[in-house]
Amino acid sequence: MAKGDWRLFLPKTVTVLAREGYAPADLRADLVAGLTVAIVALPLAMALAIASGTTPERGLITAVIAGFLISLLGGSRFQIGGPTGAFVIIVYGIIANHGYDGLLMATLIAGGVLIAAGLLRVGALIKYIPDPVTTGFTSGIAVVIIASQLKDLFGLTIADVPAEFVPKLSALWAARATLSLPTLGLASICLAMILLLKKFTPKLPGFLIVTVGAALLVAVLHLPVETIGSRFGDIDASLPRPSLAFWSWDRARAVLPSALTIALLAGVESLLSAVVADQMTGRRHRSNMELLAQGIANIASAAFGGLPATGAIARTATNIRSGARSPIAGMAHAAFLLVFMLALASLMKFVPLAALAPILLVVAWNMAEIHRFRTILGTSNGERAVLIATFALTVLVDLTVAIEVGMVMAAFVFMHRMARLASVDGAGMVIEDDRADGAYDAPYSPNDGLPPDVRVITFRGPLFFGSASILKDTLDQIGARKRRYILRMEDTPLVDPTGAFALGDFLARLQADGAEIVVCGARPTVIDTLHRSLAAPLYKGLNFVSSMDAARAAVRG
């Protein structure tokens, strides 16, 4: 590890408390921000857990345990961690296929993967996942979340709701006769109130106000709607003891693909959230430390029986707007949630599920990023295909498959675009050449002023495996042989081994004919690749010069 690299793995809590100083005023601001976020997170954590196919206390446990550790150990000053909408469909699917113990195993494995990713410093690489892929799967997740809430939104009676999207819709449609008008009416009122509060009083905790109001309305009017208590019974107010008794080596291999998906989602969403926080505050996060913290938090969440966790963009933004100054605010948010959990558990059973479904509808709508989706649809055919494929596979098949296919398609689109940038001109086309003083000479042909037995070949764009066929075809078509060649490579940013081999085949033919070869303006990285990829006799036969003037002098001499 290079000198100073250890700072990449220094939690922001240490930076704040040990290096910058922490005053009582900072503590007061952080406590207020933590309380505000906890009020927002309380109903959301329960709603996300229920939508994921488990009990509401699982969401609260996750928000408390993982939320505390993400703030304590993370590389972002303002990150708020906990369960998020991105995990709903993957968690629901894992529980349906492998049981809750399978989910705990997948979460624990995902934590280990995140720790390894942080130690290997791949935090900066996650940002290279293209927008069409992230927008495709987040929009797909939003659609699946909305579909998952239709049962509670309409009060339908279904014994077993399928996990797959199309069978789920079929089952919901088949149960349409069981629609409950009181449930639909209450859910509609709750949704309208959430939207009105968000528009006219955005600083108030709309989710909590609507949840409490709906519970009171049901209690006073004795509405015949399903509640947390009627479906799940009493909420266990205590934190369970950590345990890894769920682990099974036989099942580990089966849940590994899901674990990798959890790790990818956790890494992407947490770093996106950290970037948003940086943009709002002007600070900079430590991406690799953030991945380490996410990994530790997910292992701890699994040990306590919780759900997968990551950085939550909306709650992090709320934390910043509430005046947070350090990671203490996130730790306080987890502590306040624990207090609420212990003190209010007996009352949470009165919360109607028809009040939690609208909360998740709003969360899903915010996740969908309709504007970004439409913008990408209006771009190139390649981006459009990646977006639609990722979106459709997320909804209809599986999130893991969607991400894999989306990334492969995006890679092919990128390679195709880069290959189209590559070109080879060996016909002496008229170009403009710049002088050392920055001005431009009049247009001229590269062969002007050179002996007739000299040919100038100009390479443009990257010479890599995607453009190797173009390179071979063009070089094969170059006309009569000359005694001397100038290869201009000023506009070649990179050459990979495949491109070097293709170029080497051409150079070998030239050298076999006894031609002299001058390589002009190649970058050090390009020269290094050629040195490592070409046969030693072939490489030694090349004359590298820095400029076209030097190349002209070389062939004239």
Short mmCIF file of C-alpha atoms in Angstrom, two decimals, residues 1 49 87 89 123 127 158 224 265 277 284 339 364 445 455 462 509 552:
data_model
loop_
_atom_site.label_atom_id
_atom_site.label_comp_id
_atom_site.label_asym_id
_atom_site.label_seq_id
_atom_site.Cartn_x
_atom_site.Cartn_y
_atom_site.Cartn_z
CA MET A 1 0.00 0.00 0.00
CA ALA A 49 -40.20 -5.32 4.95
CA PHE A 87 -34.07 -4.86 -2.68
CA ILE A 89 -38.08 -7.87 -5.58
CA GLY A 123 -15.35 1.39 -5.46
CA LYS A 127 -19.48 4.35 -11.41
CA ILE A 158 -55.57 -14.09 -2.16
CA PRO A 224 -63.01 -3.50 8.23
CA LEU A 265 -27.23 -3.33 -5.80
CA ALA A 277 -24.64 13.79 -0.75
CA ARG A 284 -16.12 14.05 -0.93
CA VAL A 339 -36.41 3.78 20.95
CA ALA A 364 -41.69 3.32 -6.46
CA SER A 445 -1.22 16.25 -48.25
CA ARG A 455 3.94 6.61 -48.09
CA PRO A 462 -8.34 3.31 -30.67
CA ARG A 509 4.70 -7.83 -44.50
CA ARG A 552 10.20 13.89 -42.66
#
